[in-house]
Short mmCIF file of C-alpha atoms in Angstrom, two decimals:
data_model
loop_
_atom_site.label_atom_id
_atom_site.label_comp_id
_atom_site.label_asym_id
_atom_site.label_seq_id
_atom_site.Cartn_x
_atom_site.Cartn_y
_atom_site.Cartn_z
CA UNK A 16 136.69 -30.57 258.80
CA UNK A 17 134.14 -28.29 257.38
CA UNK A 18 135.95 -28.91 253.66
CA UNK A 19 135.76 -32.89 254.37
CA UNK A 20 132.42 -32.68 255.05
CA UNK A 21 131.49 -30.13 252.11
CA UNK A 22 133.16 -32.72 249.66
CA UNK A 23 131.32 -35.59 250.99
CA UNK A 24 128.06 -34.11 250.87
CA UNK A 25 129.11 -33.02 247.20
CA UNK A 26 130.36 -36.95 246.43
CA UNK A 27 126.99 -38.42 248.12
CA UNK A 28 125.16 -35.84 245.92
CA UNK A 29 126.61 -36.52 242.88
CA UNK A 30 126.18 -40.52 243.48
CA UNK A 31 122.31 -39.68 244.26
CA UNK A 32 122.57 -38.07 241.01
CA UNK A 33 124.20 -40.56 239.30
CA UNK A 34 121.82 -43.09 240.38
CA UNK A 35 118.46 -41.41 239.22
CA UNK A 36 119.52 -40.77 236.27
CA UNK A 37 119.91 -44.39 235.66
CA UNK A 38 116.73 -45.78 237.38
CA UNK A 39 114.20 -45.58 234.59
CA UNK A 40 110.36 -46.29 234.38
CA UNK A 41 109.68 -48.10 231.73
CA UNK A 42 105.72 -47.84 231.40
CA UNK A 43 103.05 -50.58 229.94
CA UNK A 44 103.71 -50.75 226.06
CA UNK A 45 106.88 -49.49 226.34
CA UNK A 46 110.55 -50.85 226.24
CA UNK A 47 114.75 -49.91 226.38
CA UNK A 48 117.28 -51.26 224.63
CA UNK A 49 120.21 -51.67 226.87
CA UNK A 50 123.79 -51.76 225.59
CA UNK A 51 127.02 -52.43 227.49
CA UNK A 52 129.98 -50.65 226.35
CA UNK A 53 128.34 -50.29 222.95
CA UNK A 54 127.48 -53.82 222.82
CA UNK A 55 123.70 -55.11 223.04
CA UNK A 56 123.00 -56.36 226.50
CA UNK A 57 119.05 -57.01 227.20
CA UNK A 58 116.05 -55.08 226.83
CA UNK A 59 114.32 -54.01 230.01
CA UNK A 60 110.15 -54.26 229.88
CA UNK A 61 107.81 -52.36 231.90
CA UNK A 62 108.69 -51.29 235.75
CA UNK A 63 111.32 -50.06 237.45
CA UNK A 64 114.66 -50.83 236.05
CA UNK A 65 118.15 -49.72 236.95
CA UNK A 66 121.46 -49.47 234.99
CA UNK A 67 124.94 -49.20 235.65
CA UNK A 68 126.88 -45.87 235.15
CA UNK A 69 128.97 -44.82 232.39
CA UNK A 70 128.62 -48.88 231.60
CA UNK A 71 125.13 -49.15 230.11
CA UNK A 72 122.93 -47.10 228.55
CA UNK A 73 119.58 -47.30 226.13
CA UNK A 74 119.76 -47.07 222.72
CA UNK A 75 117.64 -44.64 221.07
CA UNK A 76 115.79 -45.16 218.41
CA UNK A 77 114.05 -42.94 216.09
CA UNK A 78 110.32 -41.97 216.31
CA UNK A 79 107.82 -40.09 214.66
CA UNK A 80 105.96 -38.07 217.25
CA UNK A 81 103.99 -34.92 216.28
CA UNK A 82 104.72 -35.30 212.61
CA UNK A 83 108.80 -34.90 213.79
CA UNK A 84 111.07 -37.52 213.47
CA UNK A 85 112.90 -37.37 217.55
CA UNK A 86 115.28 -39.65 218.90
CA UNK A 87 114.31 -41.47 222.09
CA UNK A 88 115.57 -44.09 224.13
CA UNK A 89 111.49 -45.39 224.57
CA UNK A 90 110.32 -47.81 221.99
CA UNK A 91 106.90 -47.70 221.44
CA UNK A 92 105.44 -50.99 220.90
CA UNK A 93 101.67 -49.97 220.65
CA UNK A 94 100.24 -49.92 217.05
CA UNK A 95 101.59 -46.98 214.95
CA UNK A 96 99.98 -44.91 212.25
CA UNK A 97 101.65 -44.02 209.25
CA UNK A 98 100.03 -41.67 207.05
CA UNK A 99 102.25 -41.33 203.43
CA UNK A 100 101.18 -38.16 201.71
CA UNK A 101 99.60 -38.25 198.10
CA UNK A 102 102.08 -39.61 195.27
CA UNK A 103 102.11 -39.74 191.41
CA UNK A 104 102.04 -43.11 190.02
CA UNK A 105 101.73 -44.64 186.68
CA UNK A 106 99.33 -47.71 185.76
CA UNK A 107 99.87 -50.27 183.34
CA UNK A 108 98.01 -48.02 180.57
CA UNK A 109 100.11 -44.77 180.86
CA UNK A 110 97.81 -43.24 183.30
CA UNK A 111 99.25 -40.70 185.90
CA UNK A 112 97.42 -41.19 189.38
CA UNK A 113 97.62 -39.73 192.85
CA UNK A 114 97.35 -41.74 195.32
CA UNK A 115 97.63 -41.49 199.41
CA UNK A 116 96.64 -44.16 202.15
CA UNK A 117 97.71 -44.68 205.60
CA UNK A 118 99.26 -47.88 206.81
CA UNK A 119 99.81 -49.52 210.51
CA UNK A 120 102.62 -51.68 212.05
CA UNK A 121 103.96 -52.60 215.47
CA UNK A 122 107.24 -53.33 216.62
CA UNK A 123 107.64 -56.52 217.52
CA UNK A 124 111.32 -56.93 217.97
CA UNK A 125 113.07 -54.10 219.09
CA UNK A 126 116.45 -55.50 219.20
CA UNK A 127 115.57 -55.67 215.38
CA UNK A 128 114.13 -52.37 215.11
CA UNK A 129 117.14 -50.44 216.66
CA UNK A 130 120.13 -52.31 214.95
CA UNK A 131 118.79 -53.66 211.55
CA UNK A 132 117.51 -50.58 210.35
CA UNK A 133 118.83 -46.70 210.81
CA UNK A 134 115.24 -44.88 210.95
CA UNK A 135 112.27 -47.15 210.95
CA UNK A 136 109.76 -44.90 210.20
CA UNK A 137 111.26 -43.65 207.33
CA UNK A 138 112.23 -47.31 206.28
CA UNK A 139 108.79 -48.22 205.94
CA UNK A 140 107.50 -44.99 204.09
CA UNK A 141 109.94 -45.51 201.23
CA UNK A 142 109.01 -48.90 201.25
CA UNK A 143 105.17 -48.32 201.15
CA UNK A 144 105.72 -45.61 198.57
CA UNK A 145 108.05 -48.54 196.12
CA UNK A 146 105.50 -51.10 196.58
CA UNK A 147 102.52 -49.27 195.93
CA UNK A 148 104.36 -47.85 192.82
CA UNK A 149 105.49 -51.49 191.62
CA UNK A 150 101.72 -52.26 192.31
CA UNK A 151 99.59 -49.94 190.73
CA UNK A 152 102.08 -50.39 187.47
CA UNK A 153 100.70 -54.12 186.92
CA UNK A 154 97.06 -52.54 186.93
CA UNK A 155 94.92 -50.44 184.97
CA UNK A 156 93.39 -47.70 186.02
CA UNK A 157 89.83 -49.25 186.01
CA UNK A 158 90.70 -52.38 187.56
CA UNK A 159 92.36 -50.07 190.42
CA UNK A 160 88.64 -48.24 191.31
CA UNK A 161 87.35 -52.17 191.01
CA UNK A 162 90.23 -54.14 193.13
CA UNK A 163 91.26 -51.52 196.19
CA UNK A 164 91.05 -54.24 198.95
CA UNK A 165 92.64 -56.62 196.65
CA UNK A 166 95.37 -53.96 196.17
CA UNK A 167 95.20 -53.00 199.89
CA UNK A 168 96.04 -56.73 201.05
CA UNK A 169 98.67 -57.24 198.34
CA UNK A 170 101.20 -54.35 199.75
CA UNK A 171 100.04 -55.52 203.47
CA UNK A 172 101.49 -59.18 202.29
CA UNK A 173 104.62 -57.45 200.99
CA UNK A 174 105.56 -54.60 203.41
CA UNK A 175 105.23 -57.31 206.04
CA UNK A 176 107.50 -59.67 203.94
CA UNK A 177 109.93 -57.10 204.28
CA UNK A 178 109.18 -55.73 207.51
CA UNK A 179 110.24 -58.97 208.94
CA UNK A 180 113.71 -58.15 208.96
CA UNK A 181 113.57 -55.04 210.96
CA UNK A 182 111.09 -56.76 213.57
CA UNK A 183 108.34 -54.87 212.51
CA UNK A 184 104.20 -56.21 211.92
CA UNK A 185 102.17 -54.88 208.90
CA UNK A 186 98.97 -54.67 210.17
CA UNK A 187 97.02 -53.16 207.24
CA UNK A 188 97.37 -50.91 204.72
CA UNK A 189 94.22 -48.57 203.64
CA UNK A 190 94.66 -46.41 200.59
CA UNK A 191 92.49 -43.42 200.83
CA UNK A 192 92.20 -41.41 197.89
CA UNK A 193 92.98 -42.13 194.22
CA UNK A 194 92.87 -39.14 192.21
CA UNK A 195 93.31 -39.66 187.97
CA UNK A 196 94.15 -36.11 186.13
CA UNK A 197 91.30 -34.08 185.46
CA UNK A 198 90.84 -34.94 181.79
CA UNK A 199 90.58 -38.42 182.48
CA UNK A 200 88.11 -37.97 185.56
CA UNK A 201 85.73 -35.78 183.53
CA UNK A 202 86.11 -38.73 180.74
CA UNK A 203 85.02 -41.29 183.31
CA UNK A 204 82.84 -39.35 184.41
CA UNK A 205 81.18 -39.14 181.07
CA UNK A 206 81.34 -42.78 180.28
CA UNK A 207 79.51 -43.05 183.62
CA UNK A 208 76.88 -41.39 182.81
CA UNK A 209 77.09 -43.00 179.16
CA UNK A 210 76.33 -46.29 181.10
CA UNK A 211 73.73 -45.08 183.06
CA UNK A 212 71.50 -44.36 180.24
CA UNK A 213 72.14 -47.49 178.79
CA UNK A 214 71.33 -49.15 181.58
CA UNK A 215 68.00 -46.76 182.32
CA UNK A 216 67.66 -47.65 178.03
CA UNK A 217 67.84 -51.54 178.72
CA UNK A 218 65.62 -51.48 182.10
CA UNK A 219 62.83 -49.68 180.07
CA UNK A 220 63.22 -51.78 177.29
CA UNK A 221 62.88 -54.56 179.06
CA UNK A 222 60.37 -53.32 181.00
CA UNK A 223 58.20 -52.90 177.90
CA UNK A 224 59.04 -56.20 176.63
CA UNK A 225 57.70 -57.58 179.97
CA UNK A 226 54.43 -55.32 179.80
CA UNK A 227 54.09 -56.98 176.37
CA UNK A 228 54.41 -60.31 176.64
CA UNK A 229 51.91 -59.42 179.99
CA UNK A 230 49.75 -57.90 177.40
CA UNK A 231 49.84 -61.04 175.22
CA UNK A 232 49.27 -63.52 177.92
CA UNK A 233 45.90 -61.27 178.84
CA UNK A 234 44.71 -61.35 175.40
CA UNK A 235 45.52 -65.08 174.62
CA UNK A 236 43.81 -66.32 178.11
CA UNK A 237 41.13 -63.46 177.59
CA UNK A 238 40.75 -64.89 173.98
CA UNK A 239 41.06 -68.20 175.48
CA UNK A 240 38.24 -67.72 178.16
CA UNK A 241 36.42 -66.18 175.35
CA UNK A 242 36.70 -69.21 173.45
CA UNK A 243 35.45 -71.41 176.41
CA UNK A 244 32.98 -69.17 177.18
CA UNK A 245 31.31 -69.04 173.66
CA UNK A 246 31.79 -73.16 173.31
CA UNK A 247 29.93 -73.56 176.57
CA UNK A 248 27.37 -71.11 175.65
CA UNK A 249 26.78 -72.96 171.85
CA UNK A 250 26.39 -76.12 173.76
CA UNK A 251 24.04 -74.79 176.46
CA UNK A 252 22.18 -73.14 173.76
CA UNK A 253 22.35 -76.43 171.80
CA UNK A 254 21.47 -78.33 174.60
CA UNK A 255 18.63 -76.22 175.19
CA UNK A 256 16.78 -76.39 171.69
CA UNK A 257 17.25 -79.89 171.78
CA UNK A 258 15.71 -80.23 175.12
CA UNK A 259 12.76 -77.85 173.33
CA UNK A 260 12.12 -80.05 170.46
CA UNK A 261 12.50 -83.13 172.74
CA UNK A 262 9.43 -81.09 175.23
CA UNK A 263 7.74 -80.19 171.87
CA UNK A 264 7.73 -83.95 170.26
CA UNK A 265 6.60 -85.53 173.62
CA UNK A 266 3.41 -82.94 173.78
CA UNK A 267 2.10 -83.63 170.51
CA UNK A 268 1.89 -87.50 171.30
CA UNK A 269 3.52 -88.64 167.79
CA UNK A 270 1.41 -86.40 165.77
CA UNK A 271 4.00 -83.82 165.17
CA UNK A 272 7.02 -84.27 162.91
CA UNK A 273 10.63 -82.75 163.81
CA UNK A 274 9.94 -80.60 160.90
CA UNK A 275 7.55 -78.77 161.96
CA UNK A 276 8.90 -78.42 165.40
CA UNK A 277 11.80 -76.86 163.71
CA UNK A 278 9.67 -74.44 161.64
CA UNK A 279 7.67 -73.64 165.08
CA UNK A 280 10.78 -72.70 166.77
CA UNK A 281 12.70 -70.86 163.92
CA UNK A 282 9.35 -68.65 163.51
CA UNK A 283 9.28 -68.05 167.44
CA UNK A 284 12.74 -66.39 167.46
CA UNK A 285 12.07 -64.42 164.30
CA UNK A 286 8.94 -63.04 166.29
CA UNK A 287 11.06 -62.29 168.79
CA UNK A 288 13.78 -60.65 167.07
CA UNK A 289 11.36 -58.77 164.71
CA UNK A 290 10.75 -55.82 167.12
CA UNK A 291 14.42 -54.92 167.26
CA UNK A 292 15.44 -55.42 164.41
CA UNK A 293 12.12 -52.49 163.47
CA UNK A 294 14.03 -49.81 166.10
CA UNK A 295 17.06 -49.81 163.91
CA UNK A 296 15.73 -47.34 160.92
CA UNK A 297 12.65 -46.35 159.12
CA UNK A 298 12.82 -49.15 156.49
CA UNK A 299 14.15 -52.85 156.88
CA UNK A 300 15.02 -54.77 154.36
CA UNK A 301 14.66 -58.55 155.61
CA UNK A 302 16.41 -61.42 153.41
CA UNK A 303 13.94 -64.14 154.26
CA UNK A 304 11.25 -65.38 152.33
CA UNK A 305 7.61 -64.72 153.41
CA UNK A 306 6.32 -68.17 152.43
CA UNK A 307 8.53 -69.55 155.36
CA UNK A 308 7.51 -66.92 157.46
CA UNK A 309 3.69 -68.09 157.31
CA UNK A 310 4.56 -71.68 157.14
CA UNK A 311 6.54 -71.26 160.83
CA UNK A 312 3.29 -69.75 161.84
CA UNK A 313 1.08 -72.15 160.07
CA UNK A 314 3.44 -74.56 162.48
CA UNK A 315 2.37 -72.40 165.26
CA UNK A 316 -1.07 -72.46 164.79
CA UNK A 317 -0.99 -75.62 164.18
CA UNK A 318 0.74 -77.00 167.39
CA UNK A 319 -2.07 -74.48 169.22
CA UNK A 320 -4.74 -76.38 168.00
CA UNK A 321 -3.54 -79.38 169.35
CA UNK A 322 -3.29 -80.83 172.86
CA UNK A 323 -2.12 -78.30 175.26
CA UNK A 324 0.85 -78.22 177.07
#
């Protein structure tokens, strides 16, 4: 009785067993791919699922967690990271470049992802690694610095292309670093700095051609307002002589002739200029006749002797 007993308890334990090891809890983001005596049978989502013993089982699939590559029956369907490690590649003019980036995919089909392809992870490296080879040889190595999210959207159009078939979404692919030999970085560097200067060289210039055409628009409206200035001044100054003789005429009541309202004016201002033109030097030499001197102040006297006015 005691051995009955003992081997039921033993078969009840071992059923217990049996059964917890085949209840699973399959979390959010997370599914198992269930085969049936080796054949696909569904894929259970999240919650509590149960199998049948020694029938059905998951199929494991291979992940990279830690930087490993482990086998686990849990397919992650979040949004991976892969991060391929720095590479030597050739562009279309014989340059040698190093180049690493990082790229990220989701599963979308596992079914796909655990029978089309024998490590995923590793799939999709090679593949970036081919591409972005096949890639950077169409290119130079100055259009690469120039076209990186042109680049960067070309492999994400053709690792997804592929990725298709193993149920797999490209998300985007960033490439981080692209390092040319050092020769041909100090070269660059130098033909940076060679285009720098020119373009400091061209700025200047053209900021002095700009200061001198700014120059030469002062001058020609300076010269301009000059011009105005002097033409209105002639013809105020005009204006105003002929306003004198026209005062002078009118006062003399038609007994003075334009003549010698003329002469009376011309002396007037050579009176008045006389005294500075003396503070200039010891002796003056003045080209003028003295005959017309007296007769535009014969003029004078002779409009003073007249009416007043």
């Amino acid at each position: 009785m005691d051995l009955a007993l003992i081997l039921l308890l033993g078969v009840a334990g071992f059923a217990i067993i049996l059964i917890l090891n085949n209840i699973f809890i399959v979390r959010n983001s997370e599914c198992m791919v269930i085969e049936r005596l080796g054949t696909y049978n569904r894929t259970l989502q999240s919650g509590i699922q149960i199998t049948v013993p020694f029938i059905e089982k998951p199929r494991p699939i291979i992940m990279l967690r830690n930087l490993k590559f482990v086998e686990t029956p849990r397919i992650d369907l979040r949004e991976a990271v892969l991060d391929f490690p720095g590479q030597s590649v050739i562009t279309k003019d014989n340059v040698t470049v190093t180049i690493n980036g990082v790229l990220y995919f989701r599963i979308l089909d596992p079914v796909r992802a655990v029978y089309e392809v024998e490590n995923i992870i590793q799939a999709v490296e090679v593949l970036a690694k081919t591409s972005l080879r096949a890639e950077i040889g169409r290119m130079e190595l100055d259009s690469i610095f120039e076209s990186r999210e042109e680049i960067n959207e070309r492999l994400r159009l053709v690792l997804d292309d592929a990725g298709n078939g193993w149920g797999i979404k490209v998300v985007r692919v960033e490439l981080l670093d692209i390092a040319p030999p050092v020769d041909v970085e100090e070269a660059m560097r130098k033909q940076m700095t060679a285009e720098r200067q020119r373009r400091a060289t061209v700025t200047e210039a053209e900021g002095e051609k700009q200061a001198a055409i700014a120059r030469a628009q002062g001058e020609r409206e300076a010269a301009i307002l000059s011009a105005q200035g002097e033409k209105e001044a002639a013809i105020l100054r005009a204006q105003g002589q002929r306003k004198a003789i026209e005062e002078v005429l009118s006062s003399g009541d038609g007994q003075l002739s334009s003549d010698t309202v003329i002469g009376y004016l011309l002396g007037r201002e050579y009176l008045q200029t006389l005294p500075n033109i003396a503070k200039e030097g010891d002796r003056i030499f003045l080209p003028i006749e003295t005959s017309n001197v007296l007769g535009s102040v014969g003029a004078i006297q002779e409009l003073l002797s007249g009416k007043k006015f």
